[in-house]
Every structure is written in C-alpha cells, then in structure tokens.
Coordinates of C-alpha atoms in Angstrom, one line a residue:
X1 CA 40.7 -38.7 137.0
X2 CA 40.7 -39.9 133.4
X3 CA 43.4 -40.7 130.9
X4 CA 40.7 -41.3 128.3
X5 CA 40.0 -38.1 126.4
X6 CA 37.5 -39.8 124.1
X7 CA 33.8 -39.6 125.0
X8 CA 32.7 -43.0 123.6
X9 CA 29.3 -43.5 122.0
X10 CA 28.9 -46.8 123.9
X11 CA 30.8 -48.5 126.7
X12 CA 30.2 -52.2 127.2
X13 CA 31.0 -53.5 130.7
X14 CA 32.0 -57.2 130.7
X15 CA 33.4 -59.4 127.9
X16 CA 31.3 -62.5 128.2
X17 CA 28.9 -63.7 125.5
X18 CA 26.5 -60.8 126.0
X19 CA 29.3 -58.2 126.1
X20 CA 31.1 -59.6 123.1
X21 CA 27.9 -59.5 120.9
X22 CA 27.0 -56.1 122.3
X23 CA 30.4 -54.6 121.5
X24 CA 30.4 -56.2 118.0
X25 CA 26.9 -54.9 117.1
X26 CA 27.5 -51.4 118.5
X27 CA 30.8 -51.0 116.7
X28 CA 29.6 -52.5 113.4
X29 CA 26.7 -50.0 113.4
X30 CA 29.3 -47.2 113.5
X31 CA 29.3 -46.3 117.2
X32 CA 32.6 -45.6 118.8
X33 CA 32.7 -48.4 121.3
X34 CA 34.8 -49.4 124.3
X35 CA 34.8 -52.9 125.7
X36 CA 36.0 -53.0 129.3
X37 CA 36.6 -56.4 130.9
X38 CA 38.6 -57.7 133.9
X39 CA 40.8 -60.0 131.8
X40 CA 41.2 -59.7 128.0
X41 CA 42.4 -63.3 127.9
X42 CA 38.9 -64.4 128.9
X43 CA 36.8 -62.7 126.3
X44 CA 33.8 -64.9 125.5
X45 CA 35.0 -67.6 127.9
X46 CA 32.8 -70.7 128.0
X47 CA 32.4 -70.7 131.7
X48 CA 30.2 -73.8 131.8
X49 CA 29.8 -76.5 129.2
X50 CA 31.8 -76.3 125.9
X51 CA 28.7 -76.2 123.7
X52 CA 26.4 -73.8 121.8
X53 CA 22.8 -74.4 120.8
X54 CA 20.4 -77.1 121.8
X55 CA 16.6 -77.1 122.2
X56 CA 15.4 -73.6 121.3
X57 CA 18.9 -72.3 122.0
X58 CA 20.1 -73.4 118.5
X59 CA 17.3 -71.4 117.0
X60 CA 18.6 -68.3 118.9
X61 CA 22.1 -68.8 117.6
X62 CA 20.8 -69.0 114.0
X63 CA 18.8 -65.8 114.7
X64 CA 21.9 -64.1 116.0
X65 CA 23.8 -65.1 112.8
X66 CA 20.9 -63.9 110.6
X67 CA 21.1 -60.5 112.3
X68 CA 24.9 -60.2 111.7
X69 CA 26.1 -61.4 115.1
X70 CA 29.2 -63.5 115.5
X71 CA 28.2 -66.4 117.7
X72 CA 27.3 -68.7 114.8
X73 CA 30.5 -68.0 112.9
X74 CA 32.6 -68.5 116.0
X75 CA 30.9 -71.8 116.8
X76 CA 31.4 -73.1 113.3
X77 CA 35.0 -72.2 113.2
X78 CA 35.7 -73.9 116.6
X79 CA 33.2 -76.9 116.5
X80 CA 34.4 -80.4 117.3
X81 CA 31.0 -82.0 116.9
X82 CA 27.6 -81.1 115.4
X83 CA 24.2 -82.6 116.0
X84 CA 20.7 -81.6 114.9
X85 CA 18.5 -82.5 117.9
X86 CA 14.8 -83.6 117.6
X87 CA 15.1 -84.7 114.0
X88 CA 12.5 -87.3 114.6
X89 CA 10.0 -84.6 115.4
X90 CA 8.5 -81.8 113.2
X91 CA 10.8 -79.1 111.8
X92 CA 9.6 -76.6 114.4
X93 CA 11.5 -78.7 117.0
X94 CA 14.7 -79.3 115.1
X95 CA 17.5 -77.7 117.1
X96 CA 21.2 -77.5 116.1
X97 CA 23.8 -78.0 118.7
X98 CA 27.6 -78.0 118.5
X99 CA 30.4 -78.9 120.9
X100 CA 33.2 -76.4 120.6
X101 CA 36.9 -76.3 121.4
X102 CA 36.8 -74.1 124.5
X103 CA 40.2 -72.4 124.0
X104 CA 39.7 -71.9 120.2
X105 CA 36.3 -70.4 120.9
X106 CA 37.6 -67.6 123.1
X107 CA 40.6 -67.0 120.8
X108 CA 38.4 -66.8 117.7
X109 CA 36.0 -64.4 119.4
X110 CA 38.8 -62.1 120.4
X111 CA 40.4 -62.2 116.9
X112 CA 37.0 -61.2 115.4
X113 CA 36.5 -58.4 117.8
X114 CA 40.0 -57.1 117.2
X115 CA 39.3 -56.9 113.5
X116 CA 36.0 -55.0 114.1
X117 CA 36.3 -51.2 113.2
X118 CA 35.3 -48.6 115.8
X119 CA 36.0 -51.0 118.8
X120 CA 38.6 -50.2 121.5
X121 CA 39.5 -52.5 124.5
X122 CA 40.5 -51.8 128.0
X123 CA 41.4 -54.3 130.8
X124 CA 40.2 -53.1 134.2
X125 CA 37.3 -53.7 136.6
X126 CA 34.3 -51.3 136.6
X127 CA 33.3 -50.5 140.1
X128 CA 31.1 -47.5 139.7
X129 CA 28.7 -45.8 137.3
X130 CA 28.6 -42.1 136.5
X131 CA 25.2 -40.4 136.4
X132 CA 23.9 -36.9 135.6
X133 CA 20.5 -36.9 137.2
X134 CA 18.5 -39.7 135.5
X135 CA 21.1 -40.2 132.7
X136 CA 24.2 -42.4 132.5
X137 CA 27.4 -40.5 131.4
X138 CA 30.1 -43.0 132.0
X139 CA 31.9 -45.5 134.3
X140 CA 34.5 -45.5 137.0
X141 CA 37.2 -48.2 137.2
X142 CA 39.1 -49.8 140.0
X143 CA 42.1 -47.7 139.1
X144 CA 40.0 -44.6 139.7
X145 CA 39.7 -43.7 136.0
X146 CA 36.5 -42.0 134.8
X147 CA 35.6 -42.9 131.2
X148 CA 32.7 -40.9 129.7
X149 CA 30.1 -42.3 127.2
X150 CA 26.8 -41.5 125.7
X151 CA 25.4 -45.0 126.6
X152 CA 26.6 -47.8 128.8
X153 CA 25.7 -51.5 128.5
X154 CA 26.2 -53.6 131.7
X155 CA 26.8 -57.3 130.9
X156 CA 28.4 -58.4 134.2
X157 CA 27.4 -62.1 134.1
X158 CA 27.9 -63.8 137.5
X159 CA 30.5 -61.3 138.7
X160 CA 28.2 -58.8 140.5
X161 CA 29.1 -59.5 144.2
X162 CA 29.8 -63.1 143.2
X163 CA 30.2 -65.7 145.9
X164 CA 31.6 -69.2 145.1
X165 CA 30.6 -72.1 147.3
X166 CA 32.3 -75.5 147.6
X167 CA 31.0 -77.4 150.6
X168 CA 31.7 -75.4 153.8
X169 CA 34.1 -73.1 151.9
X170 CA 32.9 -69.7 150.6
X171 CA 35.0 -67.1 148.8
X172 CA 34.4 -64.1 146.5
X173 CA 34.6 -64.6 142.8
X174 CA 32.8 -64.3 139.5
X175 CA 34.3 -67.5 138.1
X176 CA 36.9 -70.0 139.2
X177 CA 40.2 -68.1 139.6
X178 CA 38.6 -64.6 138.9
X179 CA 37.6 -62.0 141.4
X180 CA 34.1 -60.7 141.8
X181 CA 32.9 -57.2 140.8
X182 CA 31.7 -54.8 143.4
X183 CA 30.3 -51.3 143.3
X184 CA 27.9 -51.5 140.4
X185 CA 25.0 -53.0 142.4
X186 CA 25.4 -50.4 145.1
X187 CA 25.3 -47.5 142.6
X188 CA 22.2 -48.9 141.0
X189 CA 20.4 -49.6 144.3
X190 CA 21.1 -46.0 145.3
X191 CA 19.3 -44.9 142.1
X192 CA 16.2 -46.9 143.1
X193 CA 16.7 -50.2 141.3
X194 CA 15.4 -53.5 142.7
X195 CA 17.9 -56.3 142.8
X196 CA 18.0 -59.9 144.0
X197 CA 20.3 -62.9 144.1
X198 CA 20.4 -66.0 141.9
X199 CA 22.7 -69.0 141.8
X200 CA 24.1 -71.3 139.2
X201 CA 26.6 -74.1 139.3
X202 CA 29.2 -76.0 137.3
X203 CA 30.4 -79.6 137.4
X204 CA 34.0 -80.9 137.9
X205 CA 36.5 -80.9 135.0
X206 CA 38.5 -84.1 134.9
X207 CA 41.4 -85.7 133.0
X208 CA 40.1 -87.6 130.0
X209 CA 43.1 -90.0 130.1
X210 CA 41.9 -91.3 133.5
X211 CA 38.5 -92.4 132.2
X212 CA 37.5 -95.9 130.9
X213 CA 35.3 -95.1 127.8
X214 CA 34.7 -98.8 127.2
X215 CA 32.2 -98.7 130.1
X216 CA 30.3 -95.8 128.4
X217 CA 28.1 -95.4 125.4
X218 CA 29.6 -93.5 122.5
X219 CA 27.7 -90.4 121.3
X220 CA 29.0 -89.5 117.9
X221 CA 28.0 -86.4 115.9
X222 CA 25.8 -86.4 112.8
X223 CA 27.0 -88.4 109.8
X224 CA 26.2 -85.4 107.6
X225 CA 26.8 -82.4 109.9
X226 CA 25.4 -79.0 109.2
X227 CA 26.6 -75.7 110.6
X228 CA 25.2 -72.6 112.3
X229 CA 26.1 -69.7 110.1
X230 CA 24.3 -69.0 106.8
X231 CA 27.4 -67.5 105.4
X232 CA 29.7 -69.6 103.2
X233 CA 32.8 -68.4 105.1
X234 CA 32.4 -71.5 107.4
X235 CA 32.1 -75.1 106.4
X236 CA 30.6 -78.2 107.9
X237 CA 32.9 -80.4 110.0
X238 CA 34.8 -83.1 108.1
X239 CA 35.9 -84.9 111.3
X240 CA 34.4 -84.9 114.7
X241 CA 35.1 -85.9 118.3
X242 CA 32.6 -88.1 120.1
X243 CA 31.0 -87.5 123.5
X244 CA 30.1 -90.4 125.8
X245 CA 27.1 -91.3 128.0
X246 CA 27.2 -93.0 131.4
X247 CA 24.9 -93.1 134.4
X248 CA 24.8 -92.5 138.1
X249 CA 23.5 -95.3 140.4
X250 CA 22.0 -95.8 143.8
X251 CA 25.5 -96.1 145.4
X252 CA 26.5 -92.7 143.9
X253 CA 23.2 -91.2 145.3
X254 CA 23.7 -92.7 148.7
X255 CA 27.2 -91.2 149.0
X256 CA 26.1 -87.8 147.8
X257 CA 23.2 -87.8 150.3
X258 CA 25.8 -88.3 153.1
X259 CA 27.2 -84.9 152.2
X260 CA 23.9 -83.0 152.2
X261 CA 24.4 -81.6 155.7
X262 CA 27.7 -80.0 154.4
X263 CA 26.1 -78.7 151.2
X264 CA 25.5 -74.9 151.1
X265 CA 22.3 -75.7 149.2
X266 CA 20.8 -77.8 152.0
X267 CA 22.3 -76.1 155.1
X268 CA 20.9 -72.7 154.3
X269 CA 24.0 -70.9 153.2
X270 CA 22.7 -70.5 149.7
X271 CA 19.1 -69.2 149.7
X272 CA 19.0 -67.8 146.2
X273 CA 17.2 -69.5 143.3
X274 CA 19.0 -71.8 140.9
X275 CA 18.1 -72.9 137.3
X276 CA 15.1 -75.3 137.5
X277 CA 16.0 -76.9 134.2
X278 CA 19.7 -77.4 134.8
X279 CA 19.7 -78.6 138.5
X280 CA 22.7 -79.8 140.4
X281 CA 23.2 -83.5 141.0
X282 CA 22.3 -83.1 144.7
X283 CA 19.1 -81.3 143.6
X284 CA 18.2 -84.1 141.2
X285 CA 18.6 -86.9 143.7
X286 CA 16.6 -84.9 146.3
X287 CA 13.8 -83.9 143.9
X288 CA 13.6 -87.2 142.1
X289 CA 14.3 -89.6 145.0
X290 CA 12.7 -92.6 143.4
X291 CA 14.8 -92.3 140.2
X292 CA 17.6 -94.9 140.3
X293 CA 20.0 -93.2 137.8
X294 CA 20.7 -90.0 136.0
X295 CA 22.5 -89.4 132.7
X296 CA 26.1 -88.2 132.7
X297 CA 27.4 -86.8 129.4
X298 CA 31.2 -86.9 129.1
X299 CA 32.2 -84.0 126.8
X300 CA 35.7 -83.3 125.5
X301 CA 36.8 -79.6 125.8
X302 CA 38.7 -79.4 122.6
X303 CA 40.7 -81.1 119.8
X304 CA 44.0 -81.2 121.6
X305 CA 43.2 -81.1 125.3
X306 CA 42.5 -84.0 127.7
X307 CA 40.3 -81.8 129.9
X308 CA 36.8 -83.2 130.0
X309 CA 33.5 -81.7 131.1
X310 CA 31.2 -83.9 133.3
X311 CA 27.8 -82.7 132.1
X312 CA 25.0 -83.7 134.5
X313 CA 27.2 -83.6 137.7
X314 CA 26.9 -80.0 138.6
X315 CA 27.5 -79.7 142.3
X316 CA 28.6 -77.6 145.3
X317 CA 29.2 -80.5 147.6
X318 CA 32.6 -80.8 149.5
X319 CA 35.6 -82.0 147.5
X320 CA 35.9 -85.3 149.4
X321 CA 32.3 -86.1 148.6
X322 CA 32.6 -85.2 145.0
X323 CA 35.8 -87.3 144.8
X324 CA 34.3 -90.4 146.4
X325 CA 30.9 -90.3 144.6
X326 CA 32.1 -89.7 141.1
X327 CA 34.4 -92.8 141.3
X328 CA 31.3 -95.0 141.6
X329 CA 30.1 -93.9 138.1
X330 CA 31.0 -96.5 135.5
X331 CA 34.1 -95.3 133.7
X332 CA 35.2 -92.9 136.4
X333 CA 36.8 -95.5 138.8
X334 CA 40.3 -94.0 138.4
X335 CA 39.4 -90.4 137.7
X336 CA 41.8 -87.5 138.2
X337 CA 40.3 -84.1 138.8
X338 CA 41.4 -80.9 137.0
X339 CA 39.0 -78.9 139.3
X340 CA 36.0 -79.5 141.5
X341 CA 32.5 -78.4 140.8
X342 CA 31.1 -75.3 142.6
X343 CA 28.1 -73.1 143.0
X344 CA 28.1 -69.4 142.5
X345 CA 25.7 -66.7 143.8
X346 CA 25.4 -63.3 142.1
X347 CA 23.3 -60.2 141.9
X348 CA 20.7 -59.7 139.2
X349 CA 18.1 -57.0 138.5
X350 CA 14.5 -58.0 137.8
X351 CA 14.1 -57.3 134.1
X352 CA 10.6 -55.7 134.5
X353 CA 12.8 -52.6 135.1
X354 CA 13.7 -52.5 131.4
X355 CA 12.1 -51.3 128.2
X356 CA 11.8 -53.6 125.2
X357 CA 15.0 -52.1 123.8
X358 CA 16.8 -53.3 127.0
X359 CA 17.3 -49.8 128.2
X360 CA 16.5 -49.3 131.9
X361 CA 13.3 -47.3 132.7
X362 CA 15.0 -45.4 135.6
X363 CA 18.2 -44.3 133.8
X364 CA 18.3 -43.1 130.3
X365 CA 20.9 -44.7 128.0
X366 CA 21.8 -47.4 130.5
X367 CA 21.2 -50.9 129.1
X368 CA 21.4 -54.4 130.7
X369 CA 22.1 -57.7 128.9
X370 CA 22.7 -61.3 130.0
X371 CA 22.6 -62.8 133.4
X372 CA 22.1 -59.4 135.1
X373 CA 18.6 -59.8 133.7
X374 CA 18.0 -63.1 135.3
X375 CA 18.7 -65.4 132.4
X376 CA 21.0 -68.5 132.1
X377 CA 22.8 -69.8 129.1
X378 CA 25.4 -68.4 126.6
X379 CA 22.7 -68.2 123.8
X380 CA 20.2 -66.1 125.8
X381 CA 23.0 -63.8 126.9
X382 CA 24.4 -63.4 123.4
X383 CA 21.0 -62.6 122.0
X384 CA 20.4 -59.9 124.6
X385 CA 23.9 -58.5 124.0
X386 CA 23.3 -58.2 120.3
X387 CA 20.0 -56.4 120.9
X388 CA 21.4 -54.1 123.5
X389 CA 24.4 -53.2 121.3
X390 CA 22.0 -52.5 118.4
X391 CA 19.7 -50.3 120.5
X392 CA 22.5 -48.5 122.3
X393 CA 24.0 -47.5 118.9
X394 CA 20.5 -46.4 117.7
X395 CA 19.8 -44.4 120.9
X396 CA 23.0 -42.3 120.7
X397 CA 22.2 -41.6 117.1
X398 CA 18.7 -40.5 118.1
X399 CA 17.0 -43.3 116.0
X400 CA 14.0 -45.4 116.8
X401 CA 14.6 -48.6 118.8
X402 CA 14.9 -52.0 117.1
X403 CA 12.4 -54.4 118.7
X404 CA 11.6 -57.9 117.5
X405 CA 8.0 -59.2 118.0
X406 CA 7.1 -62.6 119.5
X407 CA 6.0 -63.7 116.0
X408 CA 9.3 -62.7 114.4
X409 CA 12.0 -64.4 116.5
X410 CA 12.8 -66.4 119.6
X411 CA 14.8 -63.4 120.6
X412 CA 11.5 -61.4 120.6
X413 CA 9.9 -64.1 122.8
X414 CA 12.9 -64.0 125.2
X415 CA 13.0 -60.3 125.7
X416 CA 9.2 -59.9 125.9
X417 CA 9.0 -62.7 128.5
X418 CA 11.6 -61.0 130.6
X419 CA 10.2 -57.4 130.4
X420 CA 6.6 -58.4 130.7
X421 CA 6.6 -61.4 133.1
X422 CA 9.9 -60.9 134.9
X423 CA 11.6 -64.0 136.3
X424 CA 12.3 -65.3 139.8
X425 CA 14.6 -68.1 138.7
X426 CA 17.2 -68.2 136.0
X427 CA 15.3 -68.0 132.7
X428 CA 16.1 -70.5 130.0
X429 CA 14.5 -70.6 126.5
X430 CA 12.4 -73.5 125.4
X431 CA 10.4 -74.1 122.2
X432 CA 7.3 -74.3 124.3
X433 CA 7.7 -70.6 125.3
X434 CA 7.1 -69.6 121.7
X435 CA 3.4 -69.5 120.5
X436 CA 4.6 -69.4 116.8
X437 CA 7.4 -72.0 116.8
X438 CA 6.3 -73.3 113.4
X439 CA 7.1 -69.9 112.0
X440 CA 10.3 -69.5 114.1
X441 CA 12.2 -72.4 112.8
X442 CA 16.0 -72.7 112.8
X443 CA 16.1 -73.2 109.0
X444 CA 14.4 -69.9 108.1
X445 CA 16.0 -67.4 110.5
X446 CA 17.8 -65.8 107.6
X447 CA 14.5 -65.3 105.7
X448 CA 12.9 -63.8 108.8
X449 CA 15.6 -61.5 110.0
X450 CA 18.4 -60.7 107.5
X451 CA 16.4 -58.0 105.7
X452 CA 16.0 -56.2 109.1
X453 CA 19.8 -56.6 109.8
X454 CA 20.6 -55.2 106.3
X455 CA 18.4 -52.2 106.9
X456 CA 20.3 -51.6 110.2
X457 CA 23.7 -51.9 108.5
X458 CA 24.6 -55.1 110.3
X459 CA 24.2 -57.6 107.5
X460 CA 26.5 -57.3 104.5
X461 CA 25.2 -57.1 100.9
X462 CA 26.7 -60.6 100.4
X463 CA 24.5 -61.9 103.2
X464 CA 21.5 -60.1 101.8
X465 CA 22.1 -61.5 98.3
X466 CA 22.3 -65.0 99.6
X467 CA 18.9 -64.6 101.4
X468 CA 17.2 -63.2 98.3
X469 CA 18.6 -66.0 96.1
X470 CA 17.4 -68.6 98.6
X471 CA 13.9 -67.0 98.7
X472 CA 13.7 -66.7 94.9
X473 CA 14.8 -70.3 94.3
X474 CA 12.4 -71.7 97.0
X475 CA 9.5 -69.9 95.4
X476 CA 10.5 -71.2 91.9
X477 CA 10.8 -74.8 93.2
X478 CA 7.4 -74.6 95.0
X479 CA 5.8 -73.2 91.9
X480 CA 7.3 -75.9 89.8
X481 CA 6.1 -78.7 92.1
X482 CA 2.6 -77.2 92.3
X483 CA 2.3 -77.1 88.5
X484 CA 4.1 -80.4 87.7
X485 CA 1.7 -83.3 86.7
X486 CA 3.2 -86.7 87.2
X487 CA 1.9 -90.0 85.7
X488 CA 1.1 -93.2 87.5
X489 CA 4.0 -94.8 85.8
X490 CA 6.4 -92.3 87.3
X491 CA 4.9 -92.3 90.8
X492 CA 3.5 -95.7 91.6
X493 CA 6.9 -97.4 91.9
X494 CA 7.8 -94.9 94.6
X495 CA 4.5 -95.4 96.4
X496 CA 4.8 -99.2 96.2
X497 CA 8.3 -99.2 97.7
X498 CA 6.8 -97.4 100.7
X499 CA 3.7 -99.7 100.8
X500 CA 1.4 -96.8 100.1
X501 CA -1.7 -96.5 98.1
X502 CA -1.0 -96.1 94.4
X503 CA -2.7 -93.6 92.0
X504 CA -4.7 -94.6 88.9
X505 CA -4.4 -91.4 87.0
X506 CA -2.0 -88.4 86.6
X507 CA -2.0 -85.8 89.3
X508 CA -0.1 -82.7 90.6
X509 CA 3.2 -83.7 92.3
X510 CA 2.4 -81.4 95.3
X511 CA -0.6 -83.5 96.2
X512 CA 1.5 -86.6 96.5
X513 CA 4.5 -84.9 98.0
X514 CA 2.4 -83.7 101.0
X515 CA 1.9 -87.2 102.2
X516 CA 3.7 -87.5 105.6
X517 CA 5.3 -90.9 104.8
X518 CA 7.2 -89.5 101.8
X519 CA 10.3 -87.4 101.8
X520 CA 11.5 -85.1 99.0
X521 CA 14.4 -87.4 98.2
X522 CA 11.9 -90.1 97.2
X523 CA 10.9 -88.0 94.2
X524 CA 14.4 -87.3 92.9
X525 CA 13.9 -90.2 90.5
X526 CA 11.3 -88.1 88.5
X527 CA 13.3 -86.9 85.5
X528 CA 11.5 -83.5 85.1
X529 CA 12.0 -82.6 88.8
X530 CA 15.7 -83.6 88.8
X531 CA 16.3 -81.7 85.6
X532 CA 14.7 -78.6 87.1
X533 CA 16.9 -78.9 90.3
X534 CA 20.0 -79.2 88.2
X535 CA 19.2 -76.4 85.7
X536 CA 18.4 -73.9 88.5
X537 CA 21.3 -75.0 90.7
X538 CA 19.0 -75.7 93.7
X539 CA 20.8 -76.7 96.8
X540 CA 19.7 -78.8 99.8
X541 CA 18.9 -75.7 101.9
X542 CA 16.3 -74.6 99.3
X543 CA 14.9 -78.2 99.0
X544 CA 14.5 -78.3 102.8
X545 CA 12.6 -75.0 102.7
X546 CA 10.3 -76.3 100.0
X547 CA 9.7 -79.6 101.7
X548 CA 8.8 -78.0 105.0
X549 CA 6.3 -75.7 103.4
X550 CA 4.7 -78.5 101.4
X551 CA 4.2 -80.7 104.4
X552 CA 3.3 -78.0 107.0
X553 CA 1.6 -75.4 104.8
X554 CA -1.7 -75.7 106.8
X555 CA 0.1 -75.2 110.2
X556 CA 2.2 -72.3 108.8
X557 CA -0.8 -70.4 107.4
X558 CA -2.7 -71.0 110.7
X559 CA 0.2 -69.5 112.8
X560 CA 0.5 -66.6 110.4
X561 CA -3.2 -65.8 110.8
X562 CA -2.8 -66.0 114.6
X563 CA 0.3 -63.8 114.5
X564 CA -1.6 -61.2 112.4
X565 CA -4.4 -61.1 115.1
X566 CA -1.7 -60.6 117.8
X567 CA 0.0 -57.9 115.8
X568 CA -3.3 -56.0 115.5
X569 CA -3.3 -55.7 119.3
X570 CA 0.5 -54.8 119.2
X571 CA -0.6 -51.8 117.1
X572 CA -2.9 -50.5 119.8
X573 CA -0.5 -48.4 121.8
X574 CA -0.8 -47.4 125.4
X575 CA 0.5 -43.8 126.1
X576 CA 3.6 -43.7 128.3
X577 CA 3.0 -43.0 132.0
X578 CA -0.7 -43.9 131.5
X579 CA -2.5 -43.5 134.9
X580 CA -4.1 -46.9 135.6
X581 CA -5.2 -45.8 139.1
X582 CA -7.9 -43.7 137.4
X583 CA -9.4 -46.7 135.6
X584 CA -11.7 -48.0 138.4
X585 CA -13.1 -50.8 136.2
X586 CA -9.7 -52.5 136.3
X587 CA -9.2 -55.1 139.0
X588 CA -6.9 -54.0 141.8
X589 CA -4.2 -56.6 140.8
X590 CA -4.3 -55.4 137.2
X591 CA -3.9 -51.7 138.2
X592 CA -0.9 -52.7 140.4
X593 CA 0.8 -54.9 137.7
X594 CA 0.1 -52.5 134.8
X595 CA 1.4 -49.5 136.8
X596 CA 4.6 -51.5 137.5
X597 CA 5.3 -52.9 134.0
X598 CA 4.0 -49.9 132.0
X599 CA 3.2 -52.0 128.9
X600 CA 3.6 -50.2 125.5
X601 CA 0.7 -51.9 123.8
X602 CA -2.5 -53.8 124.5
X603 CA -0.9 -57.0 123.4
X604 CA 1.9 -56.7 125.9
X605 CA -0.6 -55.8 128.6
X606 CA -2.5 -59.0 127.8
X607 CA 0.6 -61.1 128.6
X608 CA 1.1 -59.7 132.1
X609 CA 0.3 -62.2 134.9
X610 CA -2.8 -61.1 136.8
X611 CA -4.3 -59.1 133.9
X612 CA -7.5 -60.8 132.8
X613 CA -9.4 -60.7 129.5
X614 CA -12.0 -58.4 131.1
X615 CA -9.2 -56.0 132.1
X616 CA -8.1 -55.9 128.5
X617 CA -11.6 -55.2 127.3
X618 CA -11.7 -52.2 129.7
X619 CA -8.4 -50.9 128.3
X620 CA -9.6 -51.3 124.8
X621 CA -12.5 -49.1 125.6
X622 CA -10.2 -46.4 127.1
X623 CA -8.0 -46.6 124.0
X624 CA -11.0 -45.9 121.8
X625 CA -11.2 -49.4 120.4

C-alpha cells in the first residue's frame, strides 16, 4: 500500500547527524529527497554530549562546511562556548571545538532543512527495504506504506535492534525514551550482508543548580573565540558559558567496583565492543586500576537550561550505584539527577561491504552512513552523511561518484579506513590516522575543498568568491614578505625584545619571519608591512595562512611530494572483479583479503592489513607496471 505517488530520487532513513547532512546534500544537488524519521522533533538530536569538534573532529566539521554542509553553520548559530584545542602545538594539531545549546541545535537544524528546496519530510518508522533483484527500489514503513525511490541512504544510528542497559534492567530502545527500529537488519541479512553488534554509552544528566561549582575548576572558552563556518553569515561568540573540571577519587572507584557484578558489561549481558577512546567510568577504573582519579567535565546543555552533562562518567551501572558514587565527586555532594547513564547495544554492518562512494557492494543504489558503518561521533556521522547524500544524488543522475583522497581531506581518510580496513570497535577519527595532517589543517579546509563543492553545485558563488579572495590575498602577502628587505634598525629592536640574535645588515623579511620564536604580530611594527596589510585589506585569516606557510613550508612541501607519490599508485586501477585466486605469487592471506575488499587501485590494496609490499609488487607486474 502506498499513499505516496512520488517516486523519490533519494530516500534518507533516519534524521540524526548523518541523515540530516545526507538529506541536505541530496536536496541541494537537485535530487527530490524524502527524509523519514521516527520523530521529527528529534532531527539532529545531540544524543550524547552537547559539543561539536575536538581533536581531528573539528577538522572534519570545517571540511563539511567547506563542502557546503550545514554542521558548521548550525554549530556557530547555537554555540555557547568555543575553544581552539592544541594551540600550543603545531597548526596541524589545532582543533576547533564548541559547546552547543542542545535544544537550539536541533531546532536550527530543522529550520535549515525545512528551508531546503527539493526536501520532503515524513514521520514514521522504516521496518523494511524494497528490492528488485540486486537493486533497492524503496522502503516499507511501520504503517505498511511502500515508498518508492531510485536510491536509499540508511542512517539508522543506534536504533537498529537497539537494547538499552541500566544495571540488571534491559529494554528495547534506540535512545532514552525512543523505541528501537526492527526489520531493516533482517532484510539486509537475507540479502547476504554480514552484520555485528556494537555498544556505546552515555553519562547521567543532572540539575546544575544542585552542584557546588566552588569545588571545581572553571574552564572558560577562548578570550578571542573563532567559529566553524567560513561563511560570514555566522559570527564569533560575544559571550560564553564556562564548563567546569572536577575529579573522581579512590572512594568513588571503590563504590563503583561494588556494583561490577551487577554491571551488564562485567556480568556478560553485553558482549559487543564499545568505543576504546571514550570508555565508561567502570571500564576506566578496571583498565587503569592504579590511577587514583579521572577527569570529570561538567558541561552546561544550553543558555537557559539547568540540565548539565557529566562528561567522563559514562556508565551502565545500576541507578543506586550511580547515585551513591557520583555524590563522592567534589561538587556533586547534593546532586539531583535528571536521568541516569545507560549503555546501548545496536546492529552495525562491517563497512568493508561498501564502495568508496558509500554505496553497498551487494545492492545497487543502497548507501550506508553513520553508526551503521561502525563509527562513533556526530562529526564522523555527519561527514559520511554528506558524502552519501552527494553520491546518491550523483548516482541517480548517472554521474561519476565523488570520492575524496586521503591526501585531500580527513573525510577521505575516514572513509578509506572504513572501506579498506574495516573496524571491529566503534571508529573514531584522530589526527594520527592521517598521513598528511600538515596538509589537512582546519584553517585551509576551504582552500582544499570548496572548489570541488562549487563544481558539484553545493557551494554558492559567494562561498567560492570568498575562497578565491583568500587565496589571492595569501599569495600577495607571501610574495610581499619574500621580496621585502628590512634594515637592522627596523628588525633588531624586535629581536632584542625576544632575546634573539640580532642582524648586522639588511635581509629579506621571510628569512627572519621563519624563526620559530617569532610570530607574525611581532613584525606589525614594520611600517611597510603594516601599510601593505592596510592597503590590501588583509584580514587575520589570510595572515594566519601566510604565517603557517612561512614557518612550515618545508614540512608542507615534503607532505605534498609524499602525497604525489601516493596518488601515482591511486592512478593504477585494478579492474573490478579481478580474480586474485589466479595470481599464485600472492600470499594466501593477500588473496583472501583482496578478494573480500576488492580494492579499486594499487594504493588502496597497499593499505589492506595482511597485504605485504611483495604482494603489491606482484600486482604491479600484473597491471603492466
């Protein structure tokens, strides 16, 4: 039965961070798109902590913004605090992070989506997929409606056969207060897909009025906050809310251990794998038994709410244990709970079953994005959603897929890692996962990606013009600094103030500016430079680009050369359905892994675990290289 007469170009199943970006991208590329979600009030809900960005994740949000996605804009519009993390390290490590107002975040996302042309909405649960041989043709809802589409993107988050655990209690659910989704896993398994179970958890939410902040350390935002989006439609924060830091102690740990026999993690009820880099509090005190304390970040959930997120206290222990243990943390002595922490188990599908465009290998025009692929985190989900939305729209219009290389974006690293290596635990992005992180900085995501988004039709002319202006002004400033000679009278006072060796003759400014102890601001006293900056209306963003290049030119050029070498191997294709079993010179493990992953290039083959350099040499011979 169907009340929908439209055959949509793209149906997006699920309205979380992946689904929201997927729906926006698909619709903005001109595809007639339908977003189906269980509850339209919960679009882009921040299910866990009320924050976007962080180490490597902030780079991803900047990349999403540069590609025309909405996550950066929404974060800026709803931020209550902004911090640039790792500022004491090199610029490859700088990572923006913002606390958001949880309620405003979801509301702003919904408003943006409702203003997006070509996008329809429907509130219902999808409990089946419609196939025609090895092709998806639509979905079936809990009301029995069949809705047809040329492509479907599944972004089901933690809802696929979700089970919530609090102590000895277990009940179905995809999130607190929301039911699980059933039927999709069963349909996919019937089509030959492998699937598994993963788990994640969330900490208690408490009443901020019941906390004693005088016993905690205040964690304010940056004094000169930046923002995520490169567009001028959002502005940096003028006022901010602070977070607070406190610690667990041995008494807290002792009380928590008393509940281990009632914990689903330790008594065997949960056997699925949780996120290694965001462990529960019981996991932390078990794995790091000698550590006397763990950090607890107390994060406000918005401007006007007293609800507070207890970051670092994720748990599935019984309510009475949670209640007793948390009161032993300084500042929490009189705490009132809004809700207890819990763990959730859900189905995922190993991402080695996908192509690089996030389309499944088994079923044409079916795409997966987000936690269904074994990832954790809003940012990783949103990035996959954006790419799935782009590629679904391209596929229905019979255009080539849009794929980012590892040397082009953290998003490229994320997807290549998933497709090539798979994951047996919730995958989280880190700067260490990127070989070319000096190239993939948060400050230059627009220079790297906006031209590509403009060609796709996702980035506006306004956005493209801003990028071209930034690029042109950066090049002009660099050229000026390279050619500007400065006298010892101009420069020596600057060097003496820093206790640095002075110069005894005029020299090019770039030679002095490359000294690591000096910052660009130190040279603003040089009249010719200041005059050039004023005349050409050069802003801080351009100055930052120029300064990074001056100081890190050698590293940047080295990484570019390495990336070029990698890309030469990317350009050696492997024919689809290549029969590796015939290549007897390959090791048994390599034949097995290559047959399963079906890499599209020699470069991708070289990144598969179990494929050795000698196996790659054999393949190069077979490919005529």
